[in-house]
Coordinates of C-alpha atoms in Angstrom, one line a residue:
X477 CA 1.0 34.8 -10.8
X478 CA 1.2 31.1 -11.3
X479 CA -1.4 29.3 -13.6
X480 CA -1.2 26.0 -12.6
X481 CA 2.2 25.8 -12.1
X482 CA 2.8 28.0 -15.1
X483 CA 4.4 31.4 -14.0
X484 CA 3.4 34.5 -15.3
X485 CA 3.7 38.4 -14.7
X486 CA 1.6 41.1 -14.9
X487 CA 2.2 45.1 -15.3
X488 CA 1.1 46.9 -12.0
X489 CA -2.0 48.3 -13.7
X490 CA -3.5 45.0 -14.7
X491 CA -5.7 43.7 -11.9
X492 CA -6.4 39.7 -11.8
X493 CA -9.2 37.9 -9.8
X494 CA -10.5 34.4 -9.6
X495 CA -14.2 34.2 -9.8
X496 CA -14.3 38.0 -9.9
X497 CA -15.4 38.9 -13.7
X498 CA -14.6 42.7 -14.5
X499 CA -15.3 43.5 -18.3
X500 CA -14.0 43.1 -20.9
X501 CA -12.1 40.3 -19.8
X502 CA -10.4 36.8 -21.1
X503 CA -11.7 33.9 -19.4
X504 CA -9.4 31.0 -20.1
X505 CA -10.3 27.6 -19.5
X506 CA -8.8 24.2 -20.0
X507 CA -9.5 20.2 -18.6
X508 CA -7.6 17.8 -16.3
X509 CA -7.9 14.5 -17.8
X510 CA -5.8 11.8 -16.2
X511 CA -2.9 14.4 -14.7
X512 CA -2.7 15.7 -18.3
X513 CA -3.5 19.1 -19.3
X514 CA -5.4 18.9 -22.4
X515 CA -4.4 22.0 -25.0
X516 CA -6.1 25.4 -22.7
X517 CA -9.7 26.9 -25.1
X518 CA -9.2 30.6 -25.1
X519 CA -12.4 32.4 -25.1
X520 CA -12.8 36.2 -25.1
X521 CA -15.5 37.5 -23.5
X522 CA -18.0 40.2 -25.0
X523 CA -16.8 43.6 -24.1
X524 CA -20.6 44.4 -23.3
X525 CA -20.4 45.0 -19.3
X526 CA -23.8 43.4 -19.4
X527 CA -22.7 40.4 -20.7
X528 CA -21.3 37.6 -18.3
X529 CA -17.8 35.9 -19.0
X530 CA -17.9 31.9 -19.2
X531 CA -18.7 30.5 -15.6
X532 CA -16.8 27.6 -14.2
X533 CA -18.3 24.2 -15.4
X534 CA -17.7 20.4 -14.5
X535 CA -14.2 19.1 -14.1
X536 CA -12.4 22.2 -15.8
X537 CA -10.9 25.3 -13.7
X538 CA -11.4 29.0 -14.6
X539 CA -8.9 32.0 -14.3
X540 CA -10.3 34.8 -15.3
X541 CA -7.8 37.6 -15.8
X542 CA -9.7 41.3 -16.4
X543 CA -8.9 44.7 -17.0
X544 CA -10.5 48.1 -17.9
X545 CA -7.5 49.0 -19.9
X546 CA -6.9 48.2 -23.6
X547 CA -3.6 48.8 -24.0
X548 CA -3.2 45.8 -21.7
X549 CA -5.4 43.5 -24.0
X550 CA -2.2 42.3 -26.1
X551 CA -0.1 41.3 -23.1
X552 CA -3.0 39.6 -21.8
X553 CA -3.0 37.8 -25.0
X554 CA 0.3 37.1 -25.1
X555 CA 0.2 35.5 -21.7
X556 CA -2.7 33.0 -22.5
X557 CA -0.5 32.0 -25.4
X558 CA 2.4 31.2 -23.2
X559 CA 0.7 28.9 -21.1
X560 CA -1.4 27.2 -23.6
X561 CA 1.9 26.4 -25.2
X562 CA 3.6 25.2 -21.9
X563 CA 0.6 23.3 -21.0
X564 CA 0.4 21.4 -24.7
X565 CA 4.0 20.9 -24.4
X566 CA 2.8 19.3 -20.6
X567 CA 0.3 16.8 -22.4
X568 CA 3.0 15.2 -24.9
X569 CA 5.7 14.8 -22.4
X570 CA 4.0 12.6 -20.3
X571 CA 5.6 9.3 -21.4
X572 CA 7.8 7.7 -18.7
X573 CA 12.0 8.7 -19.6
X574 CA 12.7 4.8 -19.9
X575 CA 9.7 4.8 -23.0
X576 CA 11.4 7.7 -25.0
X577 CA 15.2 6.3 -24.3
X578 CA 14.1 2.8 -25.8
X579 CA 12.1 5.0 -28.9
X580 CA 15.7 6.7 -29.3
X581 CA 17.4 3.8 -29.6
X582 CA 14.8 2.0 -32.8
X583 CA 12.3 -0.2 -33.3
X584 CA 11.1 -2.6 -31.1
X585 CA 13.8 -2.0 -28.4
X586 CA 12.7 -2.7 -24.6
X587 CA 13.7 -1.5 -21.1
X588 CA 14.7 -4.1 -17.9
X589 CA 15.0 -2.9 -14.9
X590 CA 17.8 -4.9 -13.3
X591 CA 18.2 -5.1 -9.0
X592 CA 22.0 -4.8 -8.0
X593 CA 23.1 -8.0 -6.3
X594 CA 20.6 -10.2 -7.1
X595 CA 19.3 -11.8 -10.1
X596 CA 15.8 -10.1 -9.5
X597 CA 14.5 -7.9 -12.8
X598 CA 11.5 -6.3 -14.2
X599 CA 9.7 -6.0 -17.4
X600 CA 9.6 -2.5 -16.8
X601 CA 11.6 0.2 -14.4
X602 CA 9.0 1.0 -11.9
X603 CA 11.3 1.2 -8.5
X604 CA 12.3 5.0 -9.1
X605 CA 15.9 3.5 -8.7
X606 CA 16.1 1.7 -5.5
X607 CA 14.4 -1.3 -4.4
X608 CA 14.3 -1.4 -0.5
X609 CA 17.8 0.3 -0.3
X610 CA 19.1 -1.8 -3.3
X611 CA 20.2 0.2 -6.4
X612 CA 18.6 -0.5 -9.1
X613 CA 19.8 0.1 -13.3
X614 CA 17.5 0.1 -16.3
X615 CA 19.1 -2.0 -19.1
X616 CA 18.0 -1.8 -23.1
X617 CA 17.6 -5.1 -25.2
X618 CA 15.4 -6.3 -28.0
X619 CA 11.6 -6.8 -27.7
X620 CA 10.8 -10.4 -27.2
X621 CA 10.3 -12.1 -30.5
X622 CA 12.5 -9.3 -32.3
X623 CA 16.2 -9.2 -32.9
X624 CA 19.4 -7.1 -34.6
X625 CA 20.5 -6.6 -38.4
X626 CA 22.9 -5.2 -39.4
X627 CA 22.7 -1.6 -40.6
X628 CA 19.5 -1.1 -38.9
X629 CA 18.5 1.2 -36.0
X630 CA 16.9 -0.7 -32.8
X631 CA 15.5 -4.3 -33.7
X632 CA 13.6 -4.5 -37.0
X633 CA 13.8 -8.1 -37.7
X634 CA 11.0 -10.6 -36.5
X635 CA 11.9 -13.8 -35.1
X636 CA 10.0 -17.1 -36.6
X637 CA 6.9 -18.1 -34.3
X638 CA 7.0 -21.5 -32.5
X639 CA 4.5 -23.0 -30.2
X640 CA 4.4 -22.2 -26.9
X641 CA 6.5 -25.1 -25.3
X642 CA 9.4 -24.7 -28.1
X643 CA 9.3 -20.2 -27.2
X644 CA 9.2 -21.3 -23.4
X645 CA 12.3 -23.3 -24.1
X646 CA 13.8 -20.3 -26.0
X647 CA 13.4 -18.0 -22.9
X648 CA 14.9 -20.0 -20.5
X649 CA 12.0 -22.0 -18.9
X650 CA 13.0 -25.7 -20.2
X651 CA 11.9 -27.3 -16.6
X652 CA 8.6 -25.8 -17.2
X653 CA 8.3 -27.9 -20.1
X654 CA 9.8 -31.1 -18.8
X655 CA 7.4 -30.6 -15.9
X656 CA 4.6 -30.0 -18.1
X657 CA 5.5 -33.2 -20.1
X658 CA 5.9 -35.4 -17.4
X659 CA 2.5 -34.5 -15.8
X660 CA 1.2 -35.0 -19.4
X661 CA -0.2 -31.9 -20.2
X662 CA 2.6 -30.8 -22.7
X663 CA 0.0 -31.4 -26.1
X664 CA -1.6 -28.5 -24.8
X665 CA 1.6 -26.3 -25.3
X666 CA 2.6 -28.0 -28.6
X667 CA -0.1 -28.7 -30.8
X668 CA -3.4 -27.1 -29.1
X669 CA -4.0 -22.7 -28.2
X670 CA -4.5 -20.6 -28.4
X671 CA -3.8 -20.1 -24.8
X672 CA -2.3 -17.7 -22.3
X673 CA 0.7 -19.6 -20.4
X674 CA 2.6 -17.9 -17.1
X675 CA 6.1 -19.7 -17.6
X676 CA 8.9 -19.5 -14.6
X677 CA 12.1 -19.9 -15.6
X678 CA 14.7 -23.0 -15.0
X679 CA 16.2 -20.8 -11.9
X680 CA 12.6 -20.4 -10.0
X681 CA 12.5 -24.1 -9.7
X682 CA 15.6 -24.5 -7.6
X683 CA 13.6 -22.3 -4.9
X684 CA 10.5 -24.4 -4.7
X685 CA 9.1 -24.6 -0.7
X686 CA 8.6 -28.5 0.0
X687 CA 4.4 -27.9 -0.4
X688 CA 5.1 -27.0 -4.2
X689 CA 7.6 -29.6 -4.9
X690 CA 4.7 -32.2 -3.3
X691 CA 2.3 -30.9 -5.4
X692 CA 4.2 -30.8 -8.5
X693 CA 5.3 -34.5 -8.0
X694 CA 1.8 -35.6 -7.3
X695 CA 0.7 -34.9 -10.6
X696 CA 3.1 -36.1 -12.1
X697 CA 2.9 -39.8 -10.2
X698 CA -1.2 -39.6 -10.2
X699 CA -2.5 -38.8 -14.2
X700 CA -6.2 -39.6 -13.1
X701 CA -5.5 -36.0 -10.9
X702 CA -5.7 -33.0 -12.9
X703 CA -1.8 -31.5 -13.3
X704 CA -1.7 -28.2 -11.3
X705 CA 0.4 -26.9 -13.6
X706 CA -2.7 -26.2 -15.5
X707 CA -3.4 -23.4 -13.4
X708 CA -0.7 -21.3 -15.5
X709 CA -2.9 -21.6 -18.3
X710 CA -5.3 -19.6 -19.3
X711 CA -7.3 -20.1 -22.6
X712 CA -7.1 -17.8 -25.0
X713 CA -4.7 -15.3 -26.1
X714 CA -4.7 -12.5 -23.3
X715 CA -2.2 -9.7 -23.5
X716 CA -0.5 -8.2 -20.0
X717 CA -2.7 -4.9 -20.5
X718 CA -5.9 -7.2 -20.7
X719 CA -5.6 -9.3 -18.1
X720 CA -8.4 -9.3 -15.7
X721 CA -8.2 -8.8 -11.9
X722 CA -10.0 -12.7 -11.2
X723 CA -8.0 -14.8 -14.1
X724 CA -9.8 -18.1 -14.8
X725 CA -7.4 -20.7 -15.6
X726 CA -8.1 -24.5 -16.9
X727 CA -7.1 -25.9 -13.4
X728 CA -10.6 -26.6 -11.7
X729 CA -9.1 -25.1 -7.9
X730 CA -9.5 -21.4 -7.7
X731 CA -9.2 -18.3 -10.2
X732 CA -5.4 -16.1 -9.9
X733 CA -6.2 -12.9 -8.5
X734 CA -4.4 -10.2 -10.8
X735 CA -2.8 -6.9 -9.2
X736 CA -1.9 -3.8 -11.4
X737 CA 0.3 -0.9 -10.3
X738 CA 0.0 2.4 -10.9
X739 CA 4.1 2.0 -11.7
X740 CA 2.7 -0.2 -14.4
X741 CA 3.9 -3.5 -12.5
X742 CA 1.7 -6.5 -12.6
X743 CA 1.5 -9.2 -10.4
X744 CA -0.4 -12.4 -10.2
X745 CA -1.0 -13.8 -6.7
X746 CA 1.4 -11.4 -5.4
X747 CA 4.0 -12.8 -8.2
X748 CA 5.8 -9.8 -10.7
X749 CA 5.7 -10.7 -14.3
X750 CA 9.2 -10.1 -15.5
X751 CA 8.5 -11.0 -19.1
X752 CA 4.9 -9.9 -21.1
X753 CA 3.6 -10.6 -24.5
X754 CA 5.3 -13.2 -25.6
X755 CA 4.1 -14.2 -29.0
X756 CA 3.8 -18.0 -30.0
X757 CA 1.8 -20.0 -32.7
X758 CA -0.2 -21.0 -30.4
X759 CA -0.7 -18.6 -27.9
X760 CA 0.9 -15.9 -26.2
X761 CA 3.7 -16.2 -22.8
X762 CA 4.0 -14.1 -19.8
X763 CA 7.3 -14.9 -17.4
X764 CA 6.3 -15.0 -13.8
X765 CA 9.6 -14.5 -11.2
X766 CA 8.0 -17.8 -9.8
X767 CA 6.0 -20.9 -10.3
X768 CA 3.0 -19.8 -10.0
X769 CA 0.8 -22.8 -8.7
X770 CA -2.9 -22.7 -6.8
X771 CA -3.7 -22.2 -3.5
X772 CA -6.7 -25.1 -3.7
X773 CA -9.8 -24.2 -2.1
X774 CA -8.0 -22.2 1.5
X775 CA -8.9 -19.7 3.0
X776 CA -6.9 -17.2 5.0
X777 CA -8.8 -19.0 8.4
X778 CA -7.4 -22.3 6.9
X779 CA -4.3 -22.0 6.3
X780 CA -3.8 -20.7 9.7
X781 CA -5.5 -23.9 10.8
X782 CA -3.1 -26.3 8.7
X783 CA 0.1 -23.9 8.9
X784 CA 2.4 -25.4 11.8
X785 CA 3.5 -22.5 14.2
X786 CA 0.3 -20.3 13.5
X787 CA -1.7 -22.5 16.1
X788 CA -1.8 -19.3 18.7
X789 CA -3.3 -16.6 15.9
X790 CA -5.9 -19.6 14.6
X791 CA -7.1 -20.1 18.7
X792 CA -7.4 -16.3 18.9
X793 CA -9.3 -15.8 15.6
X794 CA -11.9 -18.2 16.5
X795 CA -11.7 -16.8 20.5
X796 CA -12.5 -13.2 19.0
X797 CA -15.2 -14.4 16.8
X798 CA -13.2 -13.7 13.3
X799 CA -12.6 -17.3 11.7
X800 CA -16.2 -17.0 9.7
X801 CA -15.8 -13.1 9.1
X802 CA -12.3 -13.9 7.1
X803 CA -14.2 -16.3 4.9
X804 CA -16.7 -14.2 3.9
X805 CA -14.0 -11.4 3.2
X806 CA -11.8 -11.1 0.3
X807 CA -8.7 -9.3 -1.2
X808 CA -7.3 -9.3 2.1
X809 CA -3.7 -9.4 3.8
X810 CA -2.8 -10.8 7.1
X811 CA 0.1 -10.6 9.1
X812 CA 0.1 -13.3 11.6
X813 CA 2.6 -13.3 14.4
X814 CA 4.0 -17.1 14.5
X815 CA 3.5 -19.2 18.1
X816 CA 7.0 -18.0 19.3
X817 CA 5.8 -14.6 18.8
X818 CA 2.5 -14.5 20.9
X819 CA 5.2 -16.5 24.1
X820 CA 7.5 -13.6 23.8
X821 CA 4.4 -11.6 25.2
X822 CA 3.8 -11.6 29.2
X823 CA 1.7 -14.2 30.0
X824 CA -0.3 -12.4 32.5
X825 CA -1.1 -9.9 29.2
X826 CA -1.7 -13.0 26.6
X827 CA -4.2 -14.8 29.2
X828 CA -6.6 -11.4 29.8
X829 CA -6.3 -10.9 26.1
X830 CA -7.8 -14.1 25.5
X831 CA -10.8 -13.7 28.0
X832 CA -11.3 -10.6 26.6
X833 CA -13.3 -11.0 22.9
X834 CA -13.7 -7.3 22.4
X835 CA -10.0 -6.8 22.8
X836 CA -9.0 -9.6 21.2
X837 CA -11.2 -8.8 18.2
X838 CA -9.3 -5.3 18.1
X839 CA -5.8 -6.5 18.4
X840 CA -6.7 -9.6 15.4
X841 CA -7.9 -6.1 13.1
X842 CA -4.9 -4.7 13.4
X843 CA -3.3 -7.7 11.4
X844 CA -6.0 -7.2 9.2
X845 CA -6.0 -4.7 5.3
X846 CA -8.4 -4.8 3.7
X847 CA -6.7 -4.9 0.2
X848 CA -3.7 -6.5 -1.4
X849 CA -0.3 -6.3 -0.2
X850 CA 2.6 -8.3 -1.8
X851 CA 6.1 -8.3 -0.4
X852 CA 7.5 -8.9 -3.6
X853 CA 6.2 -5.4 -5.0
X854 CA 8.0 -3.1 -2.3
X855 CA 10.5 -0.8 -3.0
X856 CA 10.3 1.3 -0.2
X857 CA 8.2 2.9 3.3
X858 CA 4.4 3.2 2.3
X859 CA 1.2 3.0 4.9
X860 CA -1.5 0.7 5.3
X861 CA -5.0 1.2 6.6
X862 CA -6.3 -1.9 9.1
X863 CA -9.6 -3.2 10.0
X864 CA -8.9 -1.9 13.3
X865 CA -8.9 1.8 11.8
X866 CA -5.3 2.2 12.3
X867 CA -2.3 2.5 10.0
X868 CA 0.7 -0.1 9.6
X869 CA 4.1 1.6 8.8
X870 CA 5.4 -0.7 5.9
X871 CA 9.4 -0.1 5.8
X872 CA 12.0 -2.3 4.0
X873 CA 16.0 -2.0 3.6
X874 CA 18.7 -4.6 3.1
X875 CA 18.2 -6.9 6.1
X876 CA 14.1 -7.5 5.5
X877 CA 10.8 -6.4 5.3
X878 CA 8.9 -4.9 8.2
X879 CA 5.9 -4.3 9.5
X880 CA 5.6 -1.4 12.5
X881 CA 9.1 -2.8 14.2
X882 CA 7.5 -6.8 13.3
X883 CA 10.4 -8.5 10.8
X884 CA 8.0 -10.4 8.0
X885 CA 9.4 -14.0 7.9
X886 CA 7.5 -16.3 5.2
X887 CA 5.7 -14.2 2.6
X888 CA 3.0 -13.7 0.1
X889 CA 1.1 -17.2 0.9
X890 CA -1.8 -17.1 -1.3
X891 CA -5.2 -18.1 -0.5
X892 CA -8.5 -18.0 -1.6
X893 CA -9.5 -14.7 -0.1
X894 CA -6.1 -13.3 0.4
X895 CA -2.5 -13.3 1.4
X896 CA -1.1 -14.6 4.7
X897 CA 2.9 -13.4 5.8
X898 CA 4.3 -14.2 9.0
X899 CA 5.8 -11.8 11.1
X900 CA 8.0 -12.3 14.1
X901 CA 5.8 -10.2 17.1
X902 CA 2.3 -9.5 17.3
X903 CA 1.3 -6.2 16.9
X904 CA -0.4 -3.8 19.3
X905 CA -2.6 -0.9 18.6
X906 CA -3.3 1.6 21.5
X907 CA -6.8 0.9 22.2
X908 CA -5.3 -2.7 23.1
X909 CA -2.8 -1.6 25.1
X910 CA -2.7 -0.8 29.0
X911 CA -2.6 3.1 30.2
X912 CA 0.9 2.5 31.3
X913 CA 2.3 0.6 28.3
X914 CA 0.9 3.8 26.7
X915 CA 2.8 6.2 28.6
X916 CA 5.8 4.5 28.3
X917 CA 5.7 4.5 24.6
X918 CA 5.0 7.9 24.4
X919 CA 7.7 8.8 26.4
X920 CA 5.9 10.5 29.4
X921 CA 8.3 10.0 31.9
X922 CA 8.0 11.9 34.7
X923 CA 4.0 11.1 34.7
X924 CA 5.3 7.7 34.5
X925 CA 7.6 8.0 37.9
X926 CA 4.9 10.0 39.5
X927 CA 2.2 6.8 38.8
X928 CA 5.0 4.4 40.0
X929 CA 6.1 6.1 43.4
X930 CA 2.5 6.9 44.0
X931 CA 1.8 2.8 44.1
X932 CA -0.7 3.3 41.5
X933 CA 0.8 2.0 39.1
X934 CA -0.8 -1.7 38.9
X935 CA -4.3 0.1 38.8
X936 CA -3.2 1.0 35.2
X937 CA -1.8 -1.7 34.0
X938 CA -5.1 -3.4 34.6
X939 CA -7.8 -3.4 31.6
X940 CA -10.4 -1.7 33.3
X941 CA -11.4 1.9 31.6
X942 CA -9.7 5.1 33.2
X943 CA -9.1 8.3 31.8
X944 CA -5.6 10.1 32.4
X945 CA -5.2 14.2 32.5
X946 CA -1.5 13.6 31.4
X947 CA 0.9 17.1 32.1
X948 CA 3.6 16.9 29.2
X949 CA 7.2 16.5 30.9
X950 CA 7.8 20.2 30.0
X951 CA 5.2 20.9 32.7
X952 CA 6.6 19.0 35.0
X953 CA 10.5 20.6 34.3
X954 CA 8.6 24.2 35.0
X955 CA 8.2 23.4 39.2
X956 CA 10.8 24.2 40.8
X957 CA 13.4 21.8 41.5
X958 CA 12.8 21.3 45.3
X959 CA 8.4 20.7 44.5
X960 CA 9.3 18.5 41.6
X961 CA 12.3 16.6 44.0
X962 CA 9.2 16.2 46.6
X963 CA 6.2 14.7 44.2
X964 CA 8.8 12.0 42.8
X965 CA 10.5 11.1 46.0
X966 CA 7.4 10.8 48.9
X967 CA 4.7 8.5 48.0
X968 CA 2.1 10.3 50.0
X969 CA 2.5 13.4 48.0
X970 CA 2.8 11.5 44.5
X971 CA -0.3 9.5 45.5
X972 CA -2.1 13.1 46.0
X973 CA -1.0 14.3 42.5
X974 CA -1.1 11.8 40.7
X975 CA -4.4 10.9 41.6
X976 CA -5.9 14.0 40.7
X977 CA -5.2 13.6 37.3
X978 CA -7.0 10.0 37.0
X979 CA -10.8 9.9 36.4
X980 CA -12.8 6.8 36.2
X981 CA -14.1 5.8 32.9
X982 CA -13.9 6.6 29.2
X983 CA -14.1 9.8 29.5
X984 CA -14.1 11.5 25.6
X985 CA -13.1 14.3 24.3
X986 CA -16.4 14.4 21.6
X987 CA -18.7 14.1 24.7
X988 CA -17.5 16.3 26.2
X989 CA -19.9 19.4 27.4
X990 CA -18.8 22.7 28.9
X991 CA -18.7 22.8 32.6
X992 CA -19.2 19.0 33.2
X993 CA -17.5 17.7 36.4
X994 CA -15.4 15.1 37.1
X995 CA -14.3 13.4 40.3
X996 CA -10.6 12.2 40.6
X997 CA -9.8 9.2 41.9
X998 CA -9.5 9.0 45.8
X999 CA -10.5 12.5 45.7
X1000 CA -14.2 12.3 46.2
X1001 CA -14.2 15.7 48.4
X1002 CA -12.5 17.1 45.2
X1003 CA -14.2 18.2 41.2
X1004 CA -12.2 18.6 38.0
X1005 CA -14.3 21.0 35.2
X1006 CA -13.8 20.8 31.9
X1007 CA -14.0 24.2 29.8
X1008 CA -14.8 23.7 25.8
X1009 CA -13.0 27.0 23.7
X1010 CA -13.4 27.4 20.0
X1011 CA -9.7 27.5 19.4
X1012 CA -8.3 25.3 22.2
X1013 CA -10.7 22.6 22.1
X1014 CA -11.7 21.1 25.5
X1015 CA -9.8 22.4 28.9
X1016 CA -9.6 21.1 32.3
X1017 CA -9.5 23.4 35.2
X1018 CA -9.5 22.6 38.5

């Protein structure tokens, strides 16, 4: 028997049944709360056979073991015992390794997790070990604020407090503060608080795009314009576990939208804190892995707009009907394929996609999730769900990020109802996609020779509705070698078969009725009829 993952045994003459309640009996109960087993409460039921045992109740499990035999009571005793030890033992050791390694090592000692071959790190390990085919190694080091003495375990001894911009300049983040001075805001990090302050270090600034360097330098030249620096600063004093999904910060454009991780990661506008609780006399310091700076007032629609090389997705948005859907939307993420994306398609395909809203409007979904997705928090494969109602297979590994087999280009552009990456092909789901293009994908390929000798190909690669009766190529490597030789190599005879197996239509399974008919095409003289079976599901005979 296992108890929840708890084995146990059981002498031949003891029966055991769930939901079954023999007398006298044990019942043994015990809660789930948050993947932790709380200690099990033993209850022994009367050993009246007319009284009932303890029915199941809300959010706890039952196993009731029974037995007519007394001499079994101890063992069964001795059994509950075992697994209300195992599962207490359960509860307690449900703190992550990293946690009890640091509490090994003293006071106030914290884990990093470090990336091999890079400078990236993390305020906490939360990659299992690799980071998108990276190894990855968890370093030990004094808490922020705390440092070594001599003769002492861990890191007992408690730094002095200074304000924020004199602790900013401690940590490394010195061009904060000279950028913060020169767009005159630094009183606020000297002499004013308490406030919350998300501080990137000196080396984040040598990676600024050219739209953050412009906006940093028009603060600075322009004092009547509020500094958007000031969107890193939050009033108050607001630890890493408080912080709330919308932060409101003292620049006027926009809130940050906060992300936490089951892993325990955090992320503001897709950005990993690497640093948290900072203490200062004035305030408290969080270290973003970038500058984090505000969006303004865009939208995922406009920053297609204003984005050079998005041109094609913006037209189809507002083709499809979409641009005023995305505004109303939020938490969303888009993958937009660039211009030279959408020209590596055939034209032919592109120009009926464009005449074709209801198509269009399907394809643009598929771009679409409707929740947050930043590149910067993958470590490895994981799904997403679309607007369209399909999934997006997420994979990453030394050369890039991907997206189905899309490469994702510029990433984690932050707007005010989302995220916008590029990616470098658009992406097709199958109800978008021609019955031909299908087949191919799939690997059909015999059905796929048949269509093309037959001269009917074209007639699928056309967006008008058909439904295909498609034999697997197994079926087709079961003829014998001089009938399958004949259907692939004489058009009359491929037209004949293959049209049999085309109806015209949508024609659905979940519509589907026993004995309906349907008329092939160019067979009018001809009926297929469709058989529904309780095991097989709908069958087509002829």
């Amino acid at each position: 028997m296992v108890v929840d993952g708890f084995p146990a045994t059981a002498p031949n003459n003891f029966p055991i049944s769930l939901g079954l309640h023999f007398r006298p009996c044990i019942a043994m109960r015990f809660r789930v709360v948050d993947s932790r087993y709380t200690p099990p409460l033993i209850e022994v039921c009367s050993s009246s056979f007319e009284s009932p045992c303890i029915k199941d109740k809300a959010f706890s499990r039952n196993i009731t073991m029974c037995t007519k035999y007394y001499d079994t009571f101890i063992y069964c005793i001795a059994v509950i015992f075992a697994v209300y030890t195992t599962a207490t033992s359960a509860a307690v050791n449900t703190e992550p390794w990293w946690k009890k390694v640091a509490e090994k090592q003293g006071p106030m000692v914290c884990a990093e997790e470090h990336v091999t071959g890079s400078d990236r790190k993390f305020s906490i390990p939360w990659t299992g070990g690799s980071l998108c085919g990276s190894e990855t190694i968890v370093r030990f080091s004094c808490c922020p604020g705390y440092e070594r003495t001599e003769g002492e375990r861990g890191c007992p001894l408690v730094k002095p407090l200074k304000n924020l911009a004199e602790t900013a300049q401690e940590i490394g983040a010195s061009q904060f503060v000279k950028q913060a001075d020169q767009s005159g805001i630094l009183p606020l990090l000297t002499s004013r608080g308490a406030y919350t302050v998300f501080v990137a270090r000196d080396k984040a600034f040598q990676s600024l795009t050219k739209e953050q360097e412009k906006a940093l330098n028009g603060s600075k030249k322009s004092r009547s314009r509020p500094s958007v620096l000031l969107y890193t600063i939050v009033e108050g004093r607001v630890t890493a576990e408080e912080l709330p999904n919308s932060l409101s910060t003292l620049y006027r454009e926009g809130a940050a939208s906060v992300t936490m991780y089951p892993s325990g990661l955090i992320a503001v506008n897709c950005i990993p804190l690497v640093a948290t609780n900072i203490e200062a006399t004035n305030g408290i310091i969080h270290v973003t892995e970038s500058l984090l700076l505000s969006s303004g007032r865009n939208t995922i629609t406009d920053l297609l707009v204003k984005t050079p090389g998005l041109s094609t997705t913006a037209t189809a948005l507002k083709r499809a009907q979409l641009s005023n859907e995305l505004r109303d939307k939020k938490a969303l993420t888009f993958f937009s394929p660039t211009d030279e994306a959408w020209e590596s398609l055939p034209a032919p395909f592109v120009e009926a996609l464009m005449e074709d809203p209801n198509s269009l409007k399907v394809l643009l979904q598929y771009h679409i999730v409707n929740s947050v997705w930043c590149s910067r928090v993958m470590s490895g494969a994981t799904e997403l769900e679309t607007l369209e109602g399909s999934k997006l297979q997420l994979s990453c590994n030394e050369t890039g990020q991907y997206v189905n087999e899309a490469r994702i280009l510029e990433k984690d552009f932050t707007t005010r109802n989302g995220f916008l990456h590029q990616i470098d092909s658009v992406l097709i789901p199958n109800r978008v996609r021609s019955l031909a293009e299908y087949l191919e994908i799939h690997g059909m390929t015999y059905f796929l020779k048949l269509v093309d000798v037959s001269g009917i190909f074209t007639l699928l690669t056309r967006q008008a509705p058909y439904t295909l009766f498609v034999p697997p190529d197994e079926a087709f490597e079961a003829l014998s070698n001089e009938t399958l030789s004949d259907i692939l190599s004489q058009p009359s005879l491929a037209r004949t078969v293959a049209s049999f197996h085309v109806v015209s239509g949508r024609q659905l399974t979940s519509n589907t009725i026993d004995g309906q008919q349907l008329t092939p095409l160019q067979s009018q003289d001809q009926t297929l009829r469709l058989r529904i079976h309780k095991k097989v599901g709908a069958e087509l005979i002829k």
